[in-house]
Amino acid sequence: MDTFTIMVVALGIAVGINIIAKKLHIPVVIGYILTGVTILYTFSLHEAAKSNTLTHIAEFGIVFLMFMIGLEFSADKIKQLRREVLIFGVLQVVVSLILCFIICLYLFNINTKTSLIVASALALSSTAIVLKSFNETKEIHTQYGKSVLGILIFQDIAVIPILLMITIISDSSKDISELLFQTFVSACVVLFILFVPGKKLISIFLRFAANTKLDEVFVASVLFIVMSTSLLVSFFGFSYSLGAFIAGMIIAETKYKYRVESDLVHFRDLLLGFFFITVGMQVNLQFLFANILNIAILLISVMTIKTVIIYLLLRFFKDVENSLKSAISLSQVGEFSFAIFALSSTHNIIDQNIQQLLILVVIFSMILTPFILKNLNFITSFFIKTDEENEKLNRYIAGIRNHVVICGYGTFGSEIVKYLKGHDIKYIAVDYNLKNVEIGIQRGENVFYGDVSKKSILEKLYIEDSVAVVIAVDNTDKIRIICENISRLYPNVNIIVKIKSEEEALLIDDLNIHKIINEKKEIAKMLAHAALSCEYMRLK
């Protein structure tokens, strides 16, 4: 079969697998990896999978991922999450790395260099999967969500020195002190070139590109900046990823940041997808079936050890629930471990069998992660009891009748509470964001902490005796779950839902809902009414 035919069929396989993966709520990362495995064995591309050219092309997926991270990297973001990044993040990476290094070195008798690389890779978690999930479910705004975000930011920053470390230890012909000095001097030269004349030149170059008002010219200019910066940095002995990260940081300080971000996001995703396809092409099914027990034991051990480490570290600063949720959320091994293994393999530092074993462990940990995050509350409930919160809820609302139940106490929910309170209408508000609950309590309002998608919480709100239930939640999937549970338990209750679009309305159209309010339509009516009032006043 010719190359073009293979490319067309491979593209079709990639699209098909990812459509199925999306329906099963599996991240596209896993879909790409499965695509790689399928292509490898469908077309017998075992020799092509070992090609250095393919590896170098695939590396640009990580290059553009690091560029986008650099683009989002700012001092303000670090300042807002300084405790999460500089304390939680540092502790997690350092302690995880040291403990994993000791286990590899003394328990498994792996040599020092390999142990250091393996420990560095296992200390990292998946930014791509965790943040995507948390952004979709709005958990990123919770206390444990912020802890997770801070730790992931530091992990992304830590990738740079880890990749530098691999470059340094791979050169055995020089003394370590000489290598460190040479690296330090090279780093100073690179930073000077890029941040002094380079920063100004990049800004001027982008201005000329933007003035052409041609999107393709602007995108090509950004690609040139990223790739040329990566090439310059590699000339001094550093990884392409470091150059891309610095290029992102430089562009982040220009007025073109948001345009660059929007223009390159799909380009980055495609290259990153290609990278994960090549990762899938490295999977040896014969090795997998021969070592399935070892892989399973190592997978459970790695995820358990990471969970325990993160939980114990956060427990000094956070309560049990938030510490446990943060730890479980970060228990997997991240996508940057593939870049670490790939670079180590290029320098012949890591044994192929160890690399294959670890790649399979990483892949399976990433496959499990979406299901773990989706059932985070359920998993957490096995380890901690929430009876105290339920008892508190019972004491405050026992016997309440003819009240309004508000599910969610965010910006929208708090305004509803304010209105009802002003009209002396009885209400009870429940929110799963502890920060929102604390704000409500400070205001002296009847706001309680709980997950309204759970039957156990709904049963304690006296919904059957309520006037109405207002769903003030932004997550469409969450809205549907809440409405389904309420309709099933209390079919005669009046459910009022706020949605943002007609697409959201269609997703809950089959449910027994008393009133669906489209916020965009209602705001549009109000604006139009205000405009007509102005016209009426002018004519008058």
Coordinates of C-alpha atoms in Angstrom, one line a residue:
M1 CA 0.0 0.0 0.0
D2 CA 1.4 3.4 -1.0
T3 CA 2.1 6.2 1.5
F4 CA -0.7 8.5 0.5
T5 CA -3.3 5.6 0.9
I6 CA -1.9 4.9 4.4
M7 CA -2.2 8.6 5.3
V8 CA -5.8 8.8 4.2
V9 CA -6.8 5.5 6.0
A10 CA -4.9 6.6 9.1
L11 CA -6.7 9.9 9.2
G12 CA -10.0 8.1 8.9
I13 CA -9.1 5.8 11.7
A14 CA -8.0 8.8 13.9
V15 CA -11.3 10.6 13.3
G16 CA -13.4 7.5 13.8
I17 CA -11.7 6.5 17.1
N18 CA -11.9 10.0 18.5
I19 CA -15.6 10.3 17.7
I20 CA -16.2 7.1 19.6
A21 CA -13.9 8.3 22.4
K22 CA -15.8 11.6 22.7
K23 CA -19.1 9.8 23.0
L24 CA -17.6 7.7 25.8
H25 CA -16.2 10.8 27.5
I26 CA -12.6 9.6 26.9
P27 CA -10.0 12.4 26.2
V28 CA -8.8 12.7 22.6
V29 CA -5.3 12.1 23.9
I30 CA -6.3 8.4 24.6
G31 CA -8.0 8.4 21.2
Y32 CA -4.8 9.4 19.4
I33 CA -2.8 6.8 21.3
L34 CA -5.2 4.1 20.3
T35 CA -5.0 5.4 16.7
G36 CA -1.2 4.9 16.9
V37 CA -1.6 1.3 18.1
T38 CA -4.2 0.6 15.4
I39 CA -2.1 2.1 12.6
L40 CA 1.0 0.3 13.8
Y41 CA -0.5 -3.2 13.6
T42 CA -2.9 -2.5 10.6
F43 CA -0.1 -1.5 8.3
S44 CA 2.9 -3.2 10.0
L45 CA 4.8 0.0 10.5
H46 CA 7.1 -1.3 13.2
E47 CA 10.2 0.0 11.3
A48 CA 8.7 3.4 10.6
A49 CA 7.8 3.7 14.3
K50 CA 11.5 3.5 15.2
S51 CA 12.4 6.3 12.7
N52 CA 14.3 9.3 14.2
T53 CA 12.7 11.5 11.5
L54 CA 9.2 10.6 12.8
T55 CA 10.3 11.2 16.4
H56 CA 11.6 14.7 15.5
I57 CA 8.4 15.6 13.7
A58 CA 6.3 14.4 16.5
E59 CA 8.4 16.4 19.0
F60 CA 6.9 19.6 17.6
G61 CA 3.6 18.6 19.3
I62 CA 5.3 19.0 22.6
V63 CA 7.1 22.1 21.3
F64 CA 3.8 23.9 20.6
L65 CA 2.3 22.7 23.8
M66 CA 5.2 24.3 25.7
F67 CA 4.8 27.5 23.6
M68 CA 1.1 27.7 24.6
I69 CA 2.0 27.2 28.2
G70 CA 4.6 29.9 27.9
L71 CA 2.0 32.1 26.4
E72 CA -0.3 31.7 29.4
F73 CA 2.6 32.0 31.9
S74 CA 2.5 35.4 33.7
A75 CA 3.7 36.9 36.9
D76 CA 0.1 37.8 37.8
K77 CA -1.1 34.2 37.5
I78 CA 1.7 33.1 39.8
K79 CA 0.9 35.9 42.3
Q80 CA -2.7 34.8 42.5
L81 CA -1.8 31.2 43.1
R82 CA 1.6 31.8 44.9
R83 CA 0.9 29.4 47.7
E84 CA -0.5 26.7 45.4
V85 CA 2.4 27.0 42.9
L86 CA 5.4 27.9 45.1
I87 CA 4.6 25.8 48.2
F88 CA 2.2 22.9 47.1
G89 CA 3.8 22.6 43.6
V90 CA 7.4 22.7 44.9
L91 CA 6.7 20.2 47.7
Q92 CA 4.8 17.8 45.4
V93 CA 7.5 17.7 42.7
V94 CA 10.5 17.5 45.0
V95 CA 9.1 15.0 47.5
S96 CA 7.6 12.8 44.7
L97 CA 10.9 12.9 42.7
I98 CA 13.1 12.0 45.8
L99 CA 10.8 9.2 46.9
C100 CA 10.5 7.6 43.5
F101 CA 14.2 8.0 42.9
I102 CA 15.0 6.1 46.1
I103 CA 12.5 3.3 45.2
C104 CA 13.9 2.9 41.7
L105 CA 17.5 3.0 42.9
Y106 CA 17.4 0.8 46.0
L107 CA 14.2 -1.4 45.6
F108 CA 14.5 -2.1 41.8
N109 CA 18.4 -1.7 41.6
I110 CA 18.1 0.7 38.6
N111 CA 21.2 2.8 37.8
T112 CA 21.4 6.4 39.1
K113 CA 20.8 8.1 35.7
T114 CA 17.8 6.0 34.8
S115 CA 16.3 6.3 38.3
L116 CA 16.5 10.1 38.1
I117 CA 14.8 10.2 34.8
V118 CA 12.0 7.7 35.8
A119 CA 11.4 9.6 39.1
S120 CA 11.2 12.9 37.2
A121 CA 8.7 11.5 34.8
L122 CA 6.5 9.9 37.5
A123 CA 6.4 13.1 39.6
L124 CA 4.4 14.8 36.8
S125 CA 0.7 14.7 36.2
S126 CA -1.5 15.3 33.2
T127 CA -2.2 19.0 32.6
A128 CA -4.1 18.3 29.4
I129 CA -6.6 15.8 30.9
V130 CA -7.1 17.2 34.4
L131 CA -7.4 20.9 33.5
K132 CA -9.7 20.1 30.5
S133 CA -12.0 18.1 32.8
F134 CA -11.9 20.7 35.6
N135 CA -12.7 23.6 33.2
E136 CA -15.7 21.7 31.8
T137 CA -17.1 20.9 35.2
K138 CA -16.2 24.3 36.8
E139 CA -14.3 22.4 39.5
I140 CA -11.3 24.6 38.7
H141 CA -12.9 27.3 40.9
T142 CA -13.2 25.0 43.9
Q143 CA -10.5 24.9 46.7
Y144 CA -9.2 21.6 45.5
G145 CA -9.4 22.8 41.9
K146 CA -7.1 25.7 42.7
S147 CA -4.6 23.4 44.5
V148 CA -4.5 21.1 41.5
L149 CA -4.1 24.1 39.1
G150 CA -1.2 25.5 41.2
I151 CA 0.6 22.1 41.3
L152 CA 0.2 21.6 37.6
I153 CA 1.6 25.1 36.8
F154 CA 4.7 24.3 38.8
Q155 CA 5.0 20.8 37.1
D156 CA 4.8 22.5 33.7
I157 CA 7.6 24.9 34.8
A158 CA 9.6 21.9 36.2
V159 CA 9.6 20.2 32.8
I160 CA 12.2 22.7 31.5
P161 CA 14.9 21.9 34.1
I162 CA 14.1 18.2 33.8
L163 CA 14.7 18.3 30.0
L164 CA 17.9 20.3 30.7
M165 CA 19.0 17.7 33.2
I166 CA 18.6 14.9 30.7
T167 CA 20.8 16.8 28.2
I168 CA 23.4 17.4 30.9
I169 CA 23.7 13.8 32.2
S170 CA 23.6 12.4 28.7
D171 CA 27.1 13.8 28.0
S172 CA 29.4 11.5 29.9
S173 CA 32.5 12.8 28.1
K174 CA 32.7 15.9 30.3
D175 CA 32.9 16.5 34.1
I176 CA 29.6 17.3 35.7
S177 CA 30.9 20.7 37.1
E178 CA 32.2 21.6 33.7
L179 CA 28.8 20.7 32.1
L180 CA 26.9 22.8 34.7
F181 CA 29.1 25.8 34.1
Q182 CA 28.8 25.4 30.4
T183 CA 25.0 25.1 30.7
F184 CA 24.8 28.2 32.9
V185 CA 26.9 30.3 30.5
S186 CA 24.8 29.0 27.5
A187 CA 21.6 29.8 29.4
C188 CA 22.7 33.3 30.1
V189 CA 23.6 33.9 26.5
V190 CA 20.3 32.5 25.2
L191 CA 18.2 34.5 27.7
F192 CA 20.2 37.7 26.8
I193 CA 19.7 37.2 23.0
L194 CA 16.0 36.4 23.3
F195 CA 14.9 38.9 26.0
V196 CA 17.0 41.9 25.0
P197 CA 17.3 42.2 21.1
G198 CA 15.0 39.3 20.5
K199 CA 12.0 40.6 22.4
K200 CA 12.1 43.9 20.4
L201 CA 12.6 42.2 17.1
I202 CA 9.8 39.7 17.7
S203 CA 7.4 42.6 18.6
I204 CA 8.4 44.5 15.4
F205 CA 8.1 41.4 13.3
L206 CA 4.6 40.7 14.6
R207 CA 3.5 44.2 14.0
F208 CA 4.5 44.1 10.3
A209 CA 2.8 40.7 10.0
A210 CA -0.4 42.0 11.6
N211 CA -0.4 45.1 9.4
T212 CA -0.7 42.9 6.3
K213 CA -4.2 41.9 7.6
L214 CA -3.6 38.5 6.2
D215 CA -4.3 35.7 8.7
E216 CA -2.0 33.2 6.9
V217 CA 0.9 35.6 7.0
F218 CA 0.4 36.3 10.7
V219 CA 0.2 32.5 11.5
A220 CA 3.2 31.8 9.4
S221 CA 5.1 34.6 11.2
V222 CA 4.3 33.1 14.6
L223 CA 5.3 29.6 13.4
F224 CA 8.6 31.1 12.2
I225 CA 9.2 32.7 15.6
V226 CA 8.5 29.6 17.5
M227 CA 10.6 27.3 15.3
S228 CA 13.5 29.7 14.9
T229 CA 13.6 30.3 18.6
S230 CA 13.6 26.6 19.2
L231 CA 16.4 26.2 16.6
L232 CA 18.5 28.9 18.3
V233 CA 18.1 27.3 21.7
S234 CA 19.0 23.9 20.4
F235 CA 22.2 25.3 18.9
F236 CA 23.3 26.1 22.4
G237 CA 22.6 22.5 23.5
F238 CA 19.1 22.9 25.0
S239 CA 15.8 21.3 23.9
Y240 CA 13.4 22.7 21.3
S241 CA 10.8 22.8 24.0
L242 CA 12.7 25.4 26.1
G243 CA 13.0 27.7 23.1
A244 CA 9.2 27.4 22.4
F245 CA 8.5 28.1 26.1
I246 CA 10.6 31.3 26.0
A247 CA 9.0 32.4 22.8
G248 CA 5.6 32.0 24.4
M249 CA 6.7 34.1 27.4
I250 CA 8.0 36.9 25.1
I251 CA 4.8 37.0 23.0
A252 CA 2.7 36.9 26.2
E253 CA 4.0 40.4 27.0
T254 CA 2.9 41.8 23.6
K255 CA -0.6 42.9 22.5
Y256 CA -0.8 40.0 20.1
K257 CA -1.0 37.4 22.8
Y258 CA -4.7 36.5 22.5
R259 CA -4.7 36.5 18.7
V260 CA -1.7 34.2 18.7
E261 CA -3.5 31.9 21.2
S262 CA -6.7 31.7 19.2
D263 CA -4.9 31.3 15.8
L264 CA -2.5 28.5 16.9
V265 CA -4.7 26.4 19.2
H266 CA -5.9 24.0 16.4
F267 CA -2.4 23.8 14.9
R268 CA -1.0 22.9 18.3
D269 CA -3.7 20.3 18.9
L270 CA -3.0 18.6 15.5
L271 CA 0.7 18.4 16.2
L272 CA 0.1 17.2 19.7
G273 CA -2.3 14.6 18.3
F274 CA 0.4 13.5 16.0
F275 CA 2.8 13.2 18.9
F276 CA 0.4 11.0 20.8
I277 CA -0.2 8.9 17.7
T278 CA 3.6 8.2 17.6
V279 CA 3.4 7.3 21.3
G280 CA 0.7 4.8 20.4
M281 CA 3.0 3.4 17.7
Q282 CA 5.6 2.6 20.3
V283 CA 3.2 0.2 22.1
N284 CA 4.3 -3.4 21.8
L285 CA 1.2 -5.6 22.3
Q286 CA 3.3 -8.7 22.7
F287 CA 5.2 -7.0 25.5
L288 CA 1.9 -5.8 27.0
F289 CA 0.3 -9.2 27.1
A290 CA 3.6 -10.8 28.4
N291 CA 3.9 -8.3 31.2
I292 CA 0.2 -7.4 32.0
L293 CA 0.5 -8.4 35.6
N294 CA 3.7 -6.3 36.2
I295 CA 2.1 -3.4 34.4
A296 CA -1.1 -3.6 36.6
I297 CA 0.9 -3.8 39.8
L298 CA 3.2 -0.9 38.8
L299 CA 0.2 1.1 37.7
I300 CA -1.6 0.7 41.0
S301 CA 1.6 1.3 43.0
V302 CA 2.5 4.5 41.2
M303 CA -1.0 6.0 41.4
T304 CA -1.3 5.0 45.1
I305 CA 2.1 6.4 46.0
K306 CA 1.4 9.7 44.3
T307 CA -2.0 10.0 45.9
V308 CA -0.6 9.3 49.4
I309 CA 2.3 11.8 48.9
I310 CA 0.1 14.6 47.7
Y311 CA -2.5 14.0 50.3
L312 CA 0.0 14.0 53.2
L313 CA 1.6 17.2 51.9
L314 CA -1.7 19.1 51.4
R315 CA -3.1 17.9 54.7
F316 CA -0.7 20.3 56.5
F317 CA -2.6 23.2 54.7
K318 CA -6.0 21.9 53.7
D319 CA -8.9 19.9 55.2
V320 CA -9.3 16.2 54.6
E321 CA -11.8 16.4 51.7
N322 CA -9.9 19.0 49.6
S323 CA -6.6 17.3 50.2
L324 CA -7.9 13.9 49.2
K325 CA -9.7 15.2 46.0
S326 CA -6.5 17.1 45.0
A327 CA -4.4 14.0 45.5
I328 CA -6.7 11.6 43.6
S329 CA -7.0 14.1 40.7
L330 CA -3.2 14.2 40.3
S331 CA -2.6 10.5 40.8
Q332 CA -1.9 9.8 37.1
V333 CA 1.4 10.3 35.2
G334 CA 1.3 13.1 32.6
E335 CA 1.9 13.6 28.9
F336 CA 5.3 15.2 29.5
S337 CA 6.6 11.9 30.7
F338 CA 6.5 10.8 27.0
A339 CA 8.7 13.7 26.0
I340 CA 11.1 12.8 28.9
F341 CA 11.2 9.1 27.8
A342 CA 11.7 10.1 24.1
L343 CA 14.6 12.4 24.9
S344 CA 16.2 9.9 27.2
S345 CA 15.8 7.2 24.5
T346 CA 17.5 9.5 21.9
H347 CA 20.5 9.8 24.3
N348 CA 20.4 6.1 25.0
I349 CA 20.0 6.7 28.8
I350 CA 17.0 4.5 29.4
D351 CA 16.7 0.8 28.7
Q352 CA 14.1 -0.1 26.0
N353 CA 12.2 -2.6 28.2
I354 CA 12.0 -0.1 31.1
Q355 CA 10.8 2.6 28.6
Q356 CA 8.1 0.3 27.2
L357 CA 6.9 -0.8 30.6
L358 CA 6.7 2.9 31.8
I359 CA 5.0 4.1 28.6
L360 CA 2.2 1.4 29.1
V361 CA 1.8 2.4 32.7
V362 CA 1.5 6.1 31.7
I363 CA -1.0 5.3 29.0
F364 CA -3.2 3.2 31.3
S365 CA -3.0 5.8 34.1
M366 CA -4.2 8.4 31.6
I367 CA -7.0 6.1 30.4
L368 CA -8.3 5.7 33.9
T369 CA -8.1 9.4 34.8
P370 CA -11.3 10.7 33.0
F371 CA -13.3 8.0 34.8
I372 CA -11.7 8.8 38.2
L373 CA -12.4 12.6 37.7
K374 CA -16.0 11.9 36.7
N375 CA -16.6 9.9 39.9
L376 CA -14.3 12.0 42.2
N377 CA -17.1 12.6 44.7
F378 CA -18.1 8.9 44.8
I379 CA -14.5 7.8 45.3
T380 CA -13.9 10.3 48.0
S381 CA -17.0 9.2 49.9
F382 CA -15.3 5.8 50.4
F383 CA -12.6 7.4 52.5
I384 CA -14.3 10.3 54.3
K385 CA -17.7 10.6 56.0
T386 CA -20.1 13.5 55.2
D387 CA -22.7 12.7 57.9
E388 CA -21.7 15.8 59.9
E389 CA -22.7 18.1 57.0
N390 CA -26.0 16.2 56.5
E391 CA -26.8 16.6 60.2
K392 CA -26.1 20.3 60.0
L393 CA -28.4 20.6 57.0
N394 CA -31.1 18.6 58.8
R395 CA -31.0 20.9 61.9
Y396 CA -31.4 24.1 59.9
I397 CA -34.2 23.1 57.5
A398 CA -36.2 20.6 59.5
G399 CA -39.9 21.2 58.9
I400 CA -39.5 23.9 56.3
R401 CA -42.5 24.3 53.9
N402 CA -43.5 26.5 51.0
H403 CA -39.9 27.5 50.3
V404 CA -37.7 27.9 47.2
V405 CA -34.8 25.6 46.8
I406 CA -31.8 27.1 44.9
C407 CA -29.3 24.7 43.5
G408 CA -26.1 26.7 43.2
Y409 CA -24.9 29.8 45.0
G410 CA -22.6 31.5 42.4
T411 CA -23.2 35.0 40.9
F412 CA -26.6 34.0 39.6
G413 CA -27.8 32.0 42.6
S414 CA -26.7 34.7 45.2
E415 CA -28.7 37.3 43.3
I416 CA -31.8 35.0 43.5
V417 CA -31.2 34.6 47.3
K418 CA -30.9 38.4 47.7
Y419 CA -34.2 39.0 45.9
L420 CA -36.1 36.3 47.8
K421 CA -34.6 37.5 51.1
G422 CA -35.7 41.0 50.3
H423 CA -39.3 39.8 49.8
D424 CA -39.4 37.6 53.0
I425 CA -39.7 34.4 51.0
K426 CA -38.3 31.3 52.6
Y427 CA -35.5 29.6 50.8
I428 CA -32.6 27.2 51.1
A429 CA -29.5 27.3 48.8
V430 CA -27.0 24.5 48.3
D431 CA -23.7 24.8 46.5
Y432 CA -20.8 22.4 46.0
N433 CA -18.2 25.2 45.9
L434 CA -17.0 25.6 49.5
K435 CA -15.8 29.1 48.9
N436 CA -19.3 30.2 47.7
V437 CA -20.9 28.6 50.8
E438 CA -18.4 30.4 53.1
I439 CA -19.3 33.7 51.5
G440 CA -23.1 33.0 51.9
I441 CA -22.6 32.1 55.6
Q442 CA -20.7 35.3 56.2
R443 CA -23.6 37.2 54.7
G444 CA -26.0 35.4 57.1
E445 CA -27.8 33.5 54.4
N446 CA -29.2 29.9 54.5
V447 CA -26.5 28.4 52.3
F448 CA -25.2 24.9 52.8
Y449 CA -22.4 22.8 51.3
G450 CA -23.5 19.7 49.3
D451 CA -23.8 18.1 45.9
V452 CA -27.3 18.6 44.7
S453 CA -26.9 15.9 42.0
K454 CA -26.8 13.4 44.8
K455 CA -30.1 11.7 45.9
S456 CA -29.0 11.8 49.6
I457 CA -28.8 15.6 49.5
L458 CA -32.0 16.1 47.6
E459 CA -34.0 14.1 50.0
K460 CA -33.0 16.4 52.9
L461 CA -34.2 19.6 51.2
Y462 CA -38.0 18.9 51.6
I463 CA -38.4 19.4 47.9
E464 CA -41.8 17.8 47.9
D465 CA -43.1 20.7 50.0
S466 CA -41.3 23.5 48.1
V467 CA -42.8 26.1 45.9
A468 CA -40.2 25.7 43.2
V469 CA -36.6 24.5 42.6
V470 CA -34.3 26.9 40.8
I471 CA -31.3 25.4 39.0
A472 CA -28.6 28.1 39.1
V473 CA -25.8 25.9 37.8
D474 CA -23.8 26.6 34.6
N475 CA -22.7 23.1 33.7
T476 CA -25.1 21.5 31.2
D477 CA -24.3 17.9 32.2
K478 CA -24.8 18.7 35.9
I479 CA -28.1 20.5 35.1
R480 CA -29.4 17.4 33.4
I481 CA -28.4 15.1 36.2
I482 CA -30.0 17.3 38.8
C483 CA -33.2 17.7 36.8
E484 CA -33.4 14.0 36.1
N485 CA -33.0 13.1 39.8
I486 CA -35.5 15.7 41.0
S487 CA -38.1 14.7 38.3
R488 CA -37.7 11.0 39.2
L489 CA -38.0 11.6 43.0
Y490 CA -40.5 14.5 42.9
P491 CA -42.5 14.4 39.6
N492 CA -44.9 17.2 40.7
V493 CA -42.3 19.8 41.7
N494 CA -41.8 23.0 39.7
I495 CA -38.3 23.0 38.3
I496 CA -37.0 26.3 36.9
V497 CA -33.8 26.2 34.8
K498 CA -31.5 28.9 33.5
I499 CA -29.7 28.0 30.2
K500 CA -27.3 29.9 27.9
S501 CA -28.3 28.7 24.5
E502 CA -30.8 26.8 22.4
E503 CA -28.4 23.9 22.3
E504 CA -28.6 23.6 26.1
A505 CA -32.4 23.8 25.9
L506 CA -32.5 20.8 23.5
L507 CA -30.3 18.7 25.9
I508 CA -32.9 19.0 28.7
D509 CA -36.1 19.4 26.5
D510 CA -37.3 15.8 27.2
L511 CA -37.3 16.4 31.0
N512 CA -40.3 17.5 33.1
I513 CA -39.3 21.1 33.6
H514 CA -41.8 23.9 34.5
K515 CA -39.8 26.8 33.0
I516 CA -36.7 27.1 30.9
I517 CA -35.2 30.6 30.8
N518 CA -32.7 31.4 28.1
E519 CA -30.5 34.1 29.6
K520 CA -29.3 35.4 26.2
K521 CA -32.9 35.8 24.9
E522 CA -34.1 37.5 28.2
I523 CA -31.1 39.9 28.2
A524 CA -31.7 40.7 24.5
K525 CA -35.4 41.5 25.3
M526 CA -34.3 43.8 28.1
L527 CA -31.8 45.6 26.0
A528 CA -34.3 46.0 23.1
H529 CA -36.9 47.3 25.6
A530 CA -34.3 49.8 27.0
A531 CA -33.5 50.9 23.4
L532 CA -37.2 51.4 22.5
S533 CA -37.7 53.4 25.7
C534 CA -34.9 55.7 24.6
E535 CA -36.6 56.1 21.2
Y536 CA -40.0 56.8 22.9
M537 CA -38.4 59.4 25.2
R538 CA -36.7 61.1 22.2
L539 CA -40.0 61.3 20.2
K540 CA -41.8 62.6 23.3

